[in-house]
Coordinates of C-alpha atoms in Angstrom, one line a residue:
X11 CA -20.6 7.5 20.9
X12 CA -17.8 8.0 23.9
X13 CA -14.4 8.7 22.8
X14 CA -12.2 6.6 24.1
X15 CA -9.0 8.6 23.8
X16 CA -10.2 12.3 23.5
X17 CA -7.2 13.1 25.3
X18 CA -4.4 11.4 22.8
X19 CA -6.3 11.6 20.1
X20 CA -4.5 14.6 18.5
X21 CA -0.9 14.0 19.4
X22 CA -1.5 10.4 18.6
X23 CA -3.5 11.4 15.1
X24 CA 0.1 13.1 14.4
X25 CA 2.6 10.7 15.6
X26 CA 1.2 8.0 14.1
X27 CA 0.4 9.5 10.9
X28 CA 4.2 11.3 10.3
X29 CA 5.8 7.3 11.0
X30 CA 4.2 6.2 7.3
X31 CA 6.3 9.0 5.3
X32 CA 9.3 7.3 5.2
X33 CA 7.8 3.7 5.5
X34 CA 5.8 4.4 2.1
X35 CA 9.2 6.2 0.3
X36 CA 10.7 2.7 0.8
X37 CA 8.0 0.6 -0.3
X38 CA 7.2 2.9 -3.5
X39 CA 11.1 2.5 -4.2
X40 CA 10.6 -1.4 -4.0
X41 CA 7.5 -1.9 -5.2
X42 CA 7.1 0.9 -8.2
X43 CA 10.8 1.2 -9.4
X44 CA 13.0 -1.8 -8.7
X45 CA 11.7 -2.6 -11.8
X46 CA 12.7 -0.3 -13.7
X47 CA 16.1 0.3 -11.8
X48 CA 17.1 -3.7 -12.8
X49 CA 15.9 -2.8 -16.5
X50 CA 17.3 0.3 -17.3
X51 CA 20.2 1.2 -15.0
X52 CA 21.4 -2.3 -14.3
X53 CA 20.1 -3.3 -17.4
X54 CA 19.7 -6.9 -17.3
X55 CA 19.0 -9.2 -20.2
X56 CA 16.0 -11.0 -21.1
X57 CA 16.9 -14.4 -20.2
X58 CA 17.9 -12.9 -16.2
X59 CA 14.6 -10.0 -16.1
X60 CA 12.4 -13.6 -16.8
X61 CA 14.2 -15.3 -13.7
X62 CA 14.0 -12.0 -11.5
X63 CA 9.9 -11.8 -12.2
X64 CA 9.2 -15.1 -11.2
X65 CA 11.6 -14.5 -7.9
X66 CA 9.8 -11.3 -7.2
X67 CA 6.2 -13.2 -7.9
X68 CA 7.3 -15.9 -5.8
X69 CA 9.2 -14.6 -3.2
X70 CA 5.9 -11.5 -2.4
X71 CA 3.2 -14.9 -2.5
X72 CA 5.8 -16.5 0.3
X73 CA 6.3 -13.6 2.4
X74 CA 2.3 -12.8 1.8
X75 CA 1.1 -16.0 3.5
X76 CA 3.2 -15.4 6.0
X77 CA 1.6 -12.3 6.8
X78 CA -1.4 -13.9 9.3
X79 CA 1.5 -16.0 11.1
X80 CA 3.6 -12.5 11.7
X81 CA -0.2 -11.0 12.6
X82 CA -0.8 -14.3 15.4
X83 CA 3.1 -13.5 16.8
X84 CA 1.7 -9.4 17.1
X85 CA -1.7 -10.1 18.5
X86 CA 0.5 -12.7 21.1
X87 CA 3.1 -10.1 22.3
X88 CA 3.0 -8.6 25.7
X89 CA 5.7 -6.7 26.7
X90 CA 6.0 -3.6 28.8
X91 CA 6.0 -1.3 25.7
X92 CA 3.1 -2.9 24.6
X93 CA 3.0 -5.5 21.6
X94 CA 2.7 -2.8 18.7
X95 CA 6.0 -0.9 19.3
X96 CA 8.8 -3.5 19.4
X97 CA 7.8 -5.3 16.6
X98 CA 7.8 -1.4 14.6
X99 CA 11.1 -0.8 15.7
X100 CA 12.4 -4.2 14.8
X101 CA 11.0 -4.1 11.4
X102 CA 11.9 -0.4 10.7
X103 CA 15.3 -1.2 11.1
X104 CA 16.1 -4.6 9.5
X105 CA 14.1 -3.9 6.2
X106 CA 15.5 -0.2 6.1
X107 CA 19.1 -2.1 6.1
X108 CA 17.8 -4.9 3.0
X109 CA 16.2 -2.1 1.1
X110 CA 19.9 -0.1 1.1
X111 CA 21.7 -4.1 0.1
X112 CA 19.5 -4.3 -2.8
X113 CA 20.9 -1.3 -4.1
X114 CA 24.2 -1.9 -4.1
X115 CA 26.6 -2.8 -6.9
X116 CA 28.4 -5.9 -6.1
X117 CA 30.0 -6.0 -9.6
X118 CA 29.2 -9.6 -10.0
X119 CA 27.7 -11.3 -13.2
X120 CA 24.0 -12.3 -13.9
X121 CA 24.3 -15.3 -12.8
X122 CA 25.2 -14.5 -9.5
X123 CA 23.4 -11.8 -9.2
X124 CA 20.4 -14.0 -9.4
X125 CA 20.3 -15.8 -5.9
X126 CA 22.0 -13.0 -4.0
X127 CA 18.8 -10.9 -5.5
X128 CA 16.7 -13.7 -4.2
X129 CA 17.8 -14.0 -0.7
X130 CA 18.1 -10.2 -0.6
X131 CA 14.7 -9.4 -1.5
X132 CA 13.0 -12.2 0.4
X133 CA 14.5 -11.1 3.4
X134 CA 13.6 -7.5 3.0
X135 CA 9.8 -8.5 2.2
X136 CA 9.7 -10.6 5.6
X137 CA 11.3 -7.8 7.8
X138 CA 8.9 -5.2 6.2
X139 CA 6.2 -7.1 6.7
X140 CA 7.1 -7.4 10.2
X141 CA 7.3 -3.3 10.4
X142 CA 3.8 -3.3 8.8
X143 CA 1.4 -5.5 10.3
X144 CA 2.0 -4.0 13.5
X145 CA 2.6 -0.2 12.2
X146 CA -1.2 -0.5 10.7
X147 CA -2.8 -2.7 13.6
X148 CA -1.8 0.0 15.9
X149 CA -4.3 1.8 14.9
X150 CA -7.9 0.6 15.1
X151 CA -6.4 -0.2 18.9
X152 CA -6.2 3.4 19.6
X153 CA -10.0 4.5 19.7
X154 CA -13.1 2.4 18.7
X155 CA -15.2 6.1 17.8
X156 CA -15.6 5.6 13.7
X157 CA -14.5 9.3 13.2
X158 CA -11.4 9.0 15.5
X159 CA -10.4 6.2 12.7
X160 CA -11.3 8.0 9.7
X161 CA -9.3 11.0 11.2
X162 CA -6.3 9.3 12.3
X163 CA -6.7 6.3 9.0
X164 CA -6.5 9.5 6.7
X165 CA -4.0 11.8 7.7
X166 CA -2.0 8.7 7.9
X167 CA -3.2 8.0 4.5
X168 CA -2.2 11.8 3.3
X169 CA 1.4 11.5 5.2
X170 CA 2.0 7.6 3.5
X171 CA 0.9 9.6 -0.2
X172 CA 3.5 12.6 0.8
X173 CA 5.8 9.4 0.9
X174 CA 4.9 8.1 -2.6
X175 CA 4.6 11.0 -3.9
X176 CA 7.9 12.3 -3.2
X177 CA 9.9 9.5 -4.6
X178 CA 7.4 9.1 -7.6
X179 CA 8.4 13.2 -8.2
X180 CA 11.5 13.2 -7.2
X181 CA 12.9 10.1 -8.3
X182 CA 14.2 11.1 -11.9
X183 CA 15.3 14.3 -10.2
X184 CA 17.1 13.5 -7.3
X185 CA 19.1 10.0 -9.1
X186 CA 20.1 12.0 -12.0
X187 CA 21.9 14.2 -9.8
X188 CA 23.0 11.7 -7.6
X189 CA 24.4 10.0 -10.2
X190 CA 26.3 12.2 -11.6
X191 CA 27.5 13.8 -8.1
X192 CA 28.9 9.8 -7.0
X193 CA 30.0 8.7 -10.6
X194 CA 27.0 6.2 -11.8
X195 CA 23.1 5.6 -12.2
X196 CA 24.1 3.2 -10.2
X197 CA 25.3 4.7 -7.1
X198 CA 22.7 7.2 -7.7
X199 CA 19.8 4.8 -7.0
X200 CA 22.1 3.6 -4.1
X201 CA 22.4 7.1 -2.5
X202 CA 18.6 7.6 -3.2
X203 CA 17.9 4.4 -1.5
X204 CA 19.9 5.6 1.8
X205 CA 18.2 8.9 1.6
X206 CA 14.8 7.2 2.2
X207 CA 15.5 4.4 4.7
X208 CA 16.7 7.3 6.5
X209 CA 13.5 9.3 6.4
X210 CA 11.7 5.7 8.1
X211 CA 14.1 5.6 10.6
X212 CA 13.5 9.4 11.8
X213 CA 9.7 9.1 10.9
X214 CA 9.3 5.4 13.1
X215 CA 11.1 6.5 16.3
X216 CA 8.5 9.6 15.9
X217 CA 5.7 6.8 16.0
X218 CA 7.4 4.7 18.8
X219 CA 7.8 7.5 21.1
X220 CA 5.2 9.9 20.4
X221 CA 2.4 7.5 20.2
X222 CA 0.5 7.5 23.3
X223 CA -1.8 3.6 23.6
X224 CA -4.5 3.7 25.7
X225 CA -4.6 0.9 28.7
X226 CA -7.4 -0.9 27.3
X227 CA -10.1 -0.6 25.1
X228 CA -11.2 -4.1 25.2
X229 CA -11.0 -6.9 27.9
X230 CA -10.3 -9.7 25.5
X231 CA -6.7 -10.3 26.3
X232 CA -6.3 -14.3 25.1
X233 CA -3.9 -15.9 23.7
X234 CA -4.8 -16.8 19.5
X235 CA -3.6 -19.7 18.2
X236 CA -2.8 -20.9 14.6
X237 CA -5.8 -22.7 14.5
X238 CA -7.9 -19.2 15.8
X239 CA -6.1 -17.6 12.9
X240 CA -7.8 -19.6 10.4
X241 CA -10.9 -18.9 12.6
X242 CA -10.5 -15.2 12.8
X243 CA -9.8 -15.1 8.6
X244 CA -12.1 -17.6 7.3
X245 CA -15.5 -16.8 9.9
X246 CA -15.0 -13.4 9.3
X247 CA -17.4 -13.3 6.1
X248 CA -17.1 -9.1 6.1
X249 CA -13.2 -9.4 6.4
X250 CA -13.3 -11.9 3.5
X251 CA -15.2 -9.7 1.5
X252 CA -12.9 -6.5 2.2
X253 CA -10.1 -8.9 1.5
X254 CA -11.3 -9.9 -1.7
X255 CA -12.7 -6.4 -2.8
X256 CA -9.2 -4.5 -1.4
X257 CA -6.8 -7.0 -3.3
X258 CA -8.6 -6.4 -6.9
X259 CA -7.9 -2.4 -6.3
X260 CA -4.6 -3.2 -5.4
X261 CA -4.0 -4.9 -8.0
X262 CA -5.0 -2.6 -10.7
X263 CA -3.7 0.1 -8.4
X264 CA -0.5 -0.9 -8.0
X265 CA -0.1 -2.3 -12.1
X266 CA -0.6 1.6 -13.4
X267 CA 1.1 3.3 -10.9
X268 CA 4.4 0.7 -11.7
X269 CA 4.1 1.4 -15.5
X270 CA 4.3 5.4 -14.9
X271 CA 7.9 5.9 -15.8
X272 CA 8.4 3.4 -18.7
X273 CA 4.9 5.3 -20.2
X274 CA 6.7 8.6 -20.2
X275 CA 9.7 7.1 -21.3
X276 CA 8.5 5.0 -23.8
X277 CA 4.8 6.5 -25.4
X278 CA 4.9 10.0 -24.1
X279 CA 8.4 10.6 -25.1
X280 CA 9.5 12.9 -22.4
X281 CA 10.7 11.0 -18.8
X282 CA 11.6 14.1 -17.7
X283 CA 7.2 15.1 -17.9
X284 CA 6.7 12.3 -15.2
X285 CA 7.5 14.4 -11.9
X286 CA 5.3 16.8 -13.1
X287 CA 2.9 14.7 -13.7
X288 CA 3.6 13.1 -10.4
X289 CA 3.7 15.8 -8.3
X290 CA 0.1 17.2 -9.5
X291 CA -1.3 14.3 -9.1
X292 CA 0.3 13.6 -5.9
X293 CA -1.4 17.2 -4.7
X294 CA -4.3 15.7 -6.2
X295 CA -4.5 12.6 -4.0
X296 CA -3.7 14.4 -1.0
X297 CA -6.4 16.9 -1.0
X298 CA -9.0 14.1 -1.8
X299 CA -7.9 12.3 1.2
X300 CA -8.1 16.2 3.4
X301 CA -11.3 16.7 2.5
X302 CA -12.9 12.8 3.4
X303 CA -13.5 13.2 6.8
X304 CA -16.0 15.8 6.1
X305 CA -17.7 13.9 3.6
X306 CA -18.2 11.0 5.2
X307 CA -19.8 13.0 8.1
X308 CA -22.4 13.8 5.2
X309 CA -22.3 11.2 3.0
X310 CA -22.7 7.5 3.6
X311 CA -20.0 5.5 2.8
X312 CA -21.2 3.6 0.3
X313 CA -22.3 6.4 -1.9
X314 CA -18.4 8.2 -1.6
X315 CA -17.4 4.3 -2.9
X316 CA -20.0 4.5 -5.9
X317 CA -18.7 7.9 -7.1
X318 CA -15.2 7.4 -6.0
X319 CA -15.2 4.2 -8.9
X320 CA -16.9 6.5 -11.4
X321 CA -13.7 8.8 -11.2
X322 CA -11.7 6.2 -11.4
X323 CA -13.3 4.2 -14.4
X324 CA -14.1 7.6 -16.6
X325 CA -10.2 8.7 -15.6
X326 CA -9.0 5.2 -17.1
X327 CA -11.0 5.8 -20.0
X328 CA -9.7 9.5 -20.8
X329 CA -6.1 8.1 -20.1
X330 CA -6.9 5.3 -22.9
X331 CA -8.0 7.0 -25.5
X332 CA -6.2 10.7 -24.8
X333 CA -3.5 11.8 -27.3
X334 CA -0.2 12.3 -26.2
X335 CA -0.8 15.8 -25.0
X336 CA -0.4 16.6 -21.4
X337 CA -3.6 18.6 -20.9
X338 CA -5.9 15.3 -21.8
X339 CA -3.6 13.2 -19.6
X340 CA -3.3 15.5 -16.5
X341 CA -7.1 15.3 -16.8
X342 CA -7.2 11.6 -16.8
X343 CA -4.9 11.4 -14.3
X344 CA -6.5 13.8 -11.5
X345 CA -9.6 11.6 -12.0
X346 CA -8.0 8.7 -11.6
X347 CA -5.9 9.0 -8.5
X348 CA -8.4 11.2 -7.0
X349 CA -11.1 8.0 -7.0
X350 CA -8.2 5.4 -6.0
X351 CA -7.5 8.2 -2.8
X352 CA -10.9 8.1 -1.8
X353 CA -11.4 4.3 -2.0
X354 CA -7.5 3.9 -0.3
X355 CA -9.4 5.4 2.8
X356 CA -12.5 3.6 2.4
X357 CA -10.7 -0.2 2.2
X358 CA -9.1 1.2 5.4
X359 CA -11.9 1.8 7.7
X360 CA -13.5 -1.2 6.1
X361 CA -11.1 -3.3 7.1
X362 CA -11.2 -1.5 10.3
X363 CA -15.0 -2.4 11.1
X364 CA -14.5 -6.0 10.7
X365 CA -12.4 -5.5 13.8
X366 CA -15.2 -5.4 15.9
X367 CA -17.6 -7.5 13.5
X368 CA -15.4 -10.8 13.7
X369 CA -15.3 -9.7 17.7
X370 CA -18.7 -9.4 18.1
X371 CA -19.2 -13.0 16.0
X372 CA -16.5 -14.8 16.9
X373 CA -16.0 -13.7 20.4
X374 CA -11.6 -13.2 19.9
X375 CA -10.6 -9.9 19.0
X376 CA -7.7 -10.1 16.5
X377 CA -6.1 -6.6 15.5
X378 CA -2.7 -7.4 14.0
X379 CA -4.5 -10.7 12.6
X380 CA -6.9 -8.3 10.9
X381 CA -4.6 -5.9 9.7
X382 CA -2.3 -8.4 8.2
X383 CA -4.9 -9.0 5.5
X384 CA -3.8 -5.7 4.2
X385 CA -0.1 -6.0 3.6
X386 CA -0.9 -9.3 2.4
X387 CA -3.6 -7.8 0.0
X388 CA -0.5 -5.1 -0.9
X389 CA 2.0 -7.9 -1.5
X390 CA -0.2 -10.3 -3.6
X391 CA -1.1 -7.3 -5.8
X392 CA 2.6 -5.9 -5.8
X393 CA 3.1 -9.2 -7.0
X394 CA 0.5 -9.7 -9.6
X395 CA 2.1 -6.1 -10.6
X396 CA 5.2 -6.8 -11.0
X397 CA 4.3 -9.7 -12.8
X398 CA 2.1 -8.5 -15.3
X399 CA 5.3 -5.1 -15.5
X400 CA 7.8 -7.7 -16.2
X401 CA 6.0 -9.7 -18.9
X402 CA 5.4 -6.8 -20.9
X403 CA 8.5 -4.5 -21.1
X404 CA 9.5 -8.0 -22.4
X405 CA 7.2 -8.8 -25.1
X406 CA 6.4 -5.3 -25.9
X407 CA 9.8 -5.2 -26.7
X408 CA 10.7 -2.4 -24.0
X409 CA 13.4 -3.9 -22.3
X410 CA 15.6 -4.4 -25.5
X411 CA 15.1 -0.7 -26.5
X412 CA 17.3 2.1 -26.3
X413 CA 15.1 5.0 -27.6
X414 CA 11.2 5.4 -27.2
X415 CA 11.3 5.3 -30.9
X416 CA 12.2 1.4 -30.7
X417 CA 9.2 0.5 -29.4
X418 CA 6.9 -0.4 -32.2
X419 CA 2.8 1.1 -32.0
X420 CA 2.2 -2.9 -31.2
X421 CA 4.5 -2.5 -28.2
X422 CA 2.9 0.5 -26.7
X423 CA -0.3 -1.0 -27.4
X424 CA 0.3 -3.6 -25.1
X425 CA 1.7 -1.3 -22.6
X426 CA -1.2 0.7 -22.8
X427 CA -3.3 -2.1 -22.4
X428 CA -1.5 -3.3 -19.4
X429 CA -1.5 -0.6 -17.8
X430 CA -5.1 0.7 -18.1
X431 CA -7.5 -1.8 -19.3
X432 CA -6.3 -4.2 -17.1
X433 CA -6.4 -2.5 -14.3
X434 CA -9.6 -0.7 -14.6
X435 CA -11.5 -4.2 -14.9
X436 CA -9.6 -5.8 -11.5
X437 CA -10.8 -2.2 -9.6
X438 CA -14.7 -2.3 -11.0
X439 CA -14.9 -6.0 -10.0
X440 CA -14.0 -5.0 -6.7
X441 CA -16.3 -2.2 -6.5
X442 CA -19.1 -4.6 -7.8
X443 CA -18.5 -7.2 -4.8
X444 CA -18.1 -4.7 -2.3
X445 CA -21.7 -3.4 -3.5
X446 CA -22.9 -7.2 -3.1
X447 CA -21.6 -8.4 -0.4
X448 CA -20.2 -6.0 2.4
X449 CA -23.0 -5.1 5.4
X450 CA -21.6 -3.1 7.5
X451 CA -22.9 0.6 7.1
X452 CA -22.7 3.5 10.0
X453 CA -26.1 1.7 11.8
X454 CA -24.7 -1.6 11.7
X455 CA -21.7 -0.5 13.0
X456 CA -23.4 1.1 15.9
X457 CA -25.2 -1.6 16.8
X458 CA -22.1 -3.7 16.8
X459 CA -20.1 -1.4 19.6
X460 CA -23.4 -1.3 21.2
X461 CA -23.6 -5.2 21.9
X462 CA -20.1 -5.0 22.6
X463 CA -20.7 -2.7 25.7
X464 CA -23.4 -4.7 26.7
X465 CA -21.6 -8.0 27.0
X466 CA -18.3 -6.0 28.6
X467 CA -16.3 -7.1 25.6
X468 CA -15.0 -3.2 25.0
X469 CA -14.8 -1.2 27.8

């Protein structure tokens, strides 16, 4: 297959992978420990943590249908710097700002807190999203040759994990000593906060300016309306699927990674055991996502997928079951987020395909439109998340206790439960209607670029 950017490809494989660092520290702050940080250092009663889970449900459903609209306004841009890049720059900066006002103390009472959290955090999820539809839909723009993707989709994939990673280690770390450096938990979190929004900044101007687009790789240059939106979503049976599929992993995905600290806090007994734990399975991850470019020049796809859920659903079940002994977890825990690495990279380049697929049906090629199925896919299941981590560090009684030892064996039961079971059933149905459903394998895909060269569409 030609290679339509054999002379970028590195530089741009680098450039665009290094931007997603500091755009994943931020999310993982958001998404994986606000949480946490409004429980336990801000420590907020019952009565407010109920109002703050349904604003953070409510407010990540909003700014997820919004999503295809900010995907329509990408897909529409032309400017001189091309319709990716301003709208990066735009977002990197305006949600980088939100992310630090969340954090800061305004030493008001709950009641005001409330709303000011609202507005806060709705605006950061609307300028982040803006920063991540067209971060992600850059990239299927920059080559159409399926190993180009899979090299460029997984070092960004390791680089965005380095990002996760590095807060979910150094989190406990780096705010205890923050906090006691600028007098409070508090101000801890808040120095913390500014110490990753500056890592996006530096990591998104290397994206901006290093990243080099080719002119062209397709002639389809029309305008998409809102009503083509619903077209390029709803026609696009493959993209549906991959939707569907992408949102169940992210869901379970996203609900045990969330519940990390207040296990080790709260079951294990030892918060301080969590950046260990974090940073091996961080290693973990990262060398799974190395290594999948050479497997999937040897192994199909689907077969990487099959495995890839085995890990996953025998790494639950050791995690379930294990005692508290860090050997049994470590275990569980490699196999786990080893199998969630492996089908990260897979729901990329799926979602990648369909790309062509709805261009090749449809006759509109709709990058950003695309790609904004998968921060909406991320918010819905951050949501879900967040709802299903509120709810129960309330019931299991986690949010009124002071010690681990206040949690009863019912608590951590349901913690456990949350955390695992749950999860594990929302990532094996989406295995199971991947394996039904999704059609396009490495001949199909072939076939698909080929028609498209016949009929001019991609040049």
């Amino acid at each position: 297959m030609e290679n339509s950017t054999t002379s970028h490809s590195k530089r741009n494989r680098v450039t665009f992978g290094l931007g997603t660092i500091g755009r994943d520290m931020v999310y993982s702050l958001i998404s994986m420990y606000l949480m946490f940080f409004l429980t336990e250092i801000k420590q907020l009663s019952n009565n407010a943590m109920w109002w703050i889970t349904g604003i953070i449900l409510v407010a990540r459903i909003f700014d997820a249908l919004n999503d295809p609209v900010m995907g329509v306004i990408v897909d529409n841009t032309r400017t001189r710097f091309g319709k990716f890049k301003p709208w990066i720059t735009i977002g990197a900066l305006s949600s980088g700002i939100f992310t630090i006002l969340i954090f800061l103390d305004y030493g008001v009472s709950e009641s005001l807190f409330i709303p000011l959290f609202a507005v806060l955090y709705l605006l950061w999820g609307i300028t982040y999203t803006t920063n991540d539809i067209s971060y992600w839909s850059m990239m299927p723009s920059l080559t159409t040759n399926p190993h180009e993707r899979e090299e460029i989709g997984s070092f960004a994939r390791i680089c965005a994990n380095i990002g996760l990673f590095a807060v979910v280690a150094g989190i406990v770390p780096l705010t205890n000593v923050l906090g006691e450096k600028f007098g409070s938990m508090h101000n801890g979190y808040l120095v913390f906060a500014i110490m990753v929004v500056i890592i996006m900044w530096v990591g998104q101007a290397i994206t901006v300016l290093g990243v080099i687009e080719p002119n062209r790789i397709t002639k389809n240059d029309s305008h998409t309306s809102l009503r083509d939106l619903a077209s390029a979503i709803f026609k696009n049976d493959q993209l549906l699927v991959t939707g569907i599929s992408m949102a169940l992993f992210m869901i379970g995905y996203t609900t045990t990674a969330s519940f990390g600290l207040y296990f080790f806090k709260y079951a294990y007994g030892d918060e301080g055991m969590y950046s260990i734990f974090a940073l091996i399975l961080g290693i973990s991850q990262i060398i799974a996502l190395a290594i999948f470019p050479m497997l999937s020049k040897r192994i199909a796809r689907k077969i990487i997928y099959r495995y890839a859920t085995i890990l996953v659903v025998v790494g639950y079940v050791v995690f379930f079951f294990s005692p508290m002994n860090m050997i049994f977890i470590g275990i569980a825990g490699i196999l786990l987020f080893v199998g969630q690495a492996f089908i990260q990279i897979l729901m990329l380049m799926f979602l990648a395909d369909t790309i062509e697929y709805g261009q090749l049906k449809l006759g509109r090629r709709n990058e950003s439109v695309t790609f904004s199925i998968q921060p909406f896919i991320n918010k819905m299941g951050g949501a879900i998340a967040s709802g299903v981590v509120g709810v129960t560090v309330i019931i299991s009684g986690i949010n009124d206790a002071q010690i681990p030892s206040d949690v009863s064996q019912n608590g951590l039961f349901i913690l456990k439960f949350a955390m695992m079971i749950f999860p594990l059933i929302c990532i094996f149905a989406g295995y199971l209607i991947y394996k039904r459903k999704y059609i396009i394998d490495a001949r199909k895909y072939d076939d698909i670029i080929k028609q498209l060269r016949e009929k001019g569409e991609i040049l």
